[in-house]
Coordinates of C-alpha atoms in Angstrom, one line a residue:
X1 CA -3.1 34.6 11.4
X2 CA -5.3 31.5 11.7
X3 CA -2.9 29.5 9.5
X4 CA 0.0 30.6 11.7
X5 CA -1.8 29.6 14.9
X6 CA -2.7 26.2 13.4
X7 CA 0.9 25.6 12.3
X8 CA 2.3 26.6 15.7
X9 CA -0.3 24.4 17.5
X10 CA 0.7 21.5 15.3
X11 CA 4.3 21.9 16.1
X12 CA 3.5 22.0 19.8
X13 CA 1.6 18.8 19.5
X14 CA 4.3 17.1 17.4
X15 CA 7.1 17.8 19.9
X16 CA 6.0 15.0 22.4
X17 CA 6.0 12.5 19.5
X18 CA 9.8 12.4 19.8
X19 CA 9.4 10.9 23.3
X20 CA 7.7 7.8 21.8
X21 CA 9.4 4.5 21.9
X22 CA 8.4 1.8 19.5
X23 CA 9.3 -1.9 19.5
X24 CA 8.4 -4.8 17.3
X25 CA 6.6 -7.8 18.7
X26 CA 4.9 -11.0 17.4
X27 CA 1.2 -11.2 16.8
X28 CA 1.1 -14.0 19.4
X29 CA 2.1 -11.5 22.1
X30 CA -0.9 -9.3 21.5
X31 CA -3.4 -9.4 24.3
X32 CA -6.8 -11.0 23.4
X33 CA -8.8 -7.8 24.0
X34 CA -6.5 -5.9 21.7
X35 CA -6.6 -8.5 19.0
X36 CA -10.4 -8.9 19.1
X37 CA -10.9 -5.1 18.7
X38 CA -8.3 -4.9 15.9
X39 CA -9.7 -8.0 14.1
X40 CA -13.3 -6.6 14.3
X41 CA -12.3 -3.4 12.5
X42 CA -9.9 -5.2 10.0
X43 CA -12.6 -7.7 9.0
X44 CA -15.1 -5.0 8.0
X45 CA -12.4 -3.7 5.6
X46 CA -11.2 -7.2 4.3
X47 CA -7.8 -6.6 5.8
X48 CA -5.4 -9.3 7.1
X49 CA -3.3 -8.0 10.0
X50 CA 0.3 -8.9 9.3
X51 CA 2.5 -7.1 11.9
X52 CA 2.4 -5.3 15.2
X53 CA 4.6 -2.9 17.2
X54 CA 4.2 -1.4 20.6
X55 CA 4.3 2.3 20.9
X56 CA 4.9 3.6 24.4
X57 CA 4.1 7.3 24.7
X58 CA 4.3 9.0 28.1
X59 CA 3.3 5.8 29.9
X60 CA 0.5 4.8 27.6
X61 CA 1.1 1.6 25.6
X62 CA -0.6 1.4 22.2
X63 CA -0.6 -1.6 20.0
X64 CA -0.2 -0.6 16.3
X65 CA -1.4 -3.5 14.1
X66 CA -0.7 -3.2 10.4
X67 CA -1.9 -5.0 7.3
X68 CA -2.7 -4.5 3.6
X69 CA -6.1 -3.8 2.2
X70 CA -7.5 -5.7 -0.8
X71 CA -6.4 -2.8 -3.1
X72 CA -2.8 -3.2 -1.9
X73 CA -2.8 -0.1 0.2
X74 CA -1.7 0.2 3.9
X75 CA -4.0 -0.2 6.9
X76 CA -3.1 0.4 10.5
X77 CA -5.2 0.3 13.7
X78 CA -4.0 1.6 17.0
X79 CA -5.5 -0.1 20.1
X80 CA -5.0 0.4 23.8
X81 CA -4.5 -2.6 26.1
X82 CA -8.1 -2.4 27.3
X83 CA -9.4 -2.8 23.7
X84 CA -10.1 0.8 23.0
X85 CA -9.6 1.7 19.4
X86 CA -7.7 5.0 19.2
X87 CA -7.2 5.4 15.5
X88 CA -7.8 3.6 12.2
X89 CA -5.5 4.7 9.3
X90 CA -6.2 3.8 5.7
X91 CA -3.9 4.8 2.9
X92 CA -5.9 6.4 0.1
X93 CA -5.4 8.0 -3.3
X94 CA -5.9 11.7 -3.9
X95 CA -9.1 10.8 -5.9
X96 CA -10.7 9.5 -2.6
X97 CA -10.1 12.8 -0.7
X98 CA -13.2 14.9 -0.2
X99 CA -13.5 18.0 -2.3
X100 CA -13.5 20.2 0.9
X101 CA -10.2 18.7 2.0
X102 CA -8.6 19.1 -1.5
X103 CA -9.7 22.7 -1.6
X104 CA -8.3 23.5 1.9
X105 CA -5.0 21.8 0.9
X106 CA -4.7 23.8 -2.4
X107 CA -5.6 27.0 -0.6
X108 CA -3.0 26.6 2.1
X109 CA -0.3 24.8 0.1
X110 CA -0.8 25.7 -3.6
X111 CA 0.7 23.1 -5.9
X112 CA 1.5 20.6 -3.1
X113 CA 1.7 17.0 -4.4
X114 CA 1.6 14.6 -1.5
X115 CA 3.8 11.4 -1.5
X116 CA 1.5 9.6 0.9
X117 CA -2.2 10.2 2.1
X118 CA -4.0 8.6 4.9
X119 CA -7.6 8.7 6.0
X120 CA -7.5 8.7 9.8
X121 CA -10.6 7.8 11.7
X122 CA -10.4 8.5 15.4
X123 CA -13.1 6.7 17.4
X124 CA -11.5 7.9 20.7
X125 CA -12.0 11.5 19.5
X126 CA -15.8 11.3 18.8
X127 CA -15.2 9.5 15.5
X128 CA -13.4 12.5 13.9
X129 CA -12.0 11.8 10.4
X130 CA -8.8 13.6 9.4
X131 CA -6.9 13.4 6.2
X132 CA -3.1 13.3 6.7
X133 CA -0.7 14.2 3.9
X134 CA 3.0 13.7 3.7
X135 CA 5.3 15.2 1.1
X136 CA 7.7 18.0 0.2
X137 CA 6.9 21.7 -0.1
X138 CA 9.4 24.4 -0.8
X139 CA 12.3 22.0 -0.1
X140 CA 11.0 20.9 3.3
X141 CA 9.3 17.6 4.3
X142 CA 5.9 18.4 5.7
X143 CA 3.0 16.7 7.4
X144 CA -0.5 18.2 6.9
X145 CA -3.8 17.3 8.6
X146 CA -7.2 18.5 7.6
X147 CA -10.6 17.5 9.0
X148 CA -12.9 15.7 6.5
X149 CA -15.0 18.9 6.2
X150 CA -12.0 21.0 5.2
X151 CA -11.5 22.7 8.5
X152 CA -8.7 22.6 11.1
X153 CA -5.7 22.8 8.7
X154 CA -2.5 22.0 10.5
X155 CA 1.0 21.7 9.0
X156 CA 4.4 20.9 10.5
X157 CA 7.8 20.1 9.2
X158 CA 8.6 16.4 9.3
X159 CA 11.9 16.3 11.1
X160 CA 11.6 12.5 11.8
X161 CA 11.9 11.7 8.1

């Protein structure tokens, strides 16, 4: 029952995502407060920010700045116009996923092999760390989120592709 509730909750939270509008912009157009916050986080991880897009979701504008880490994996930081860092996303290998998270994934989706894994740090949510998995399971594209301690398993079908 807990799995069902988590899945239903995830679907409910995912629905507003379809209302988002994203647009590309140049790095020169990024406000200084946003760039300073993004650069501060990127520099601690040796990331060079390469591109930015604006995501407008229900009247909130979020700058999504992307780059590549030294290991060649993806990095993205989401920053509000006032410089508040909402989320830091780092692509990771399965070997970097905590054992508690791997166990929760195997328990809920036995045999699932993700195509893409992110470590999502959410400073705006008390620094919560979530592992996000994308892949195919039983012929459906799915997105899965699990807290770094293995709790709060949520899955939804990825209808966006």
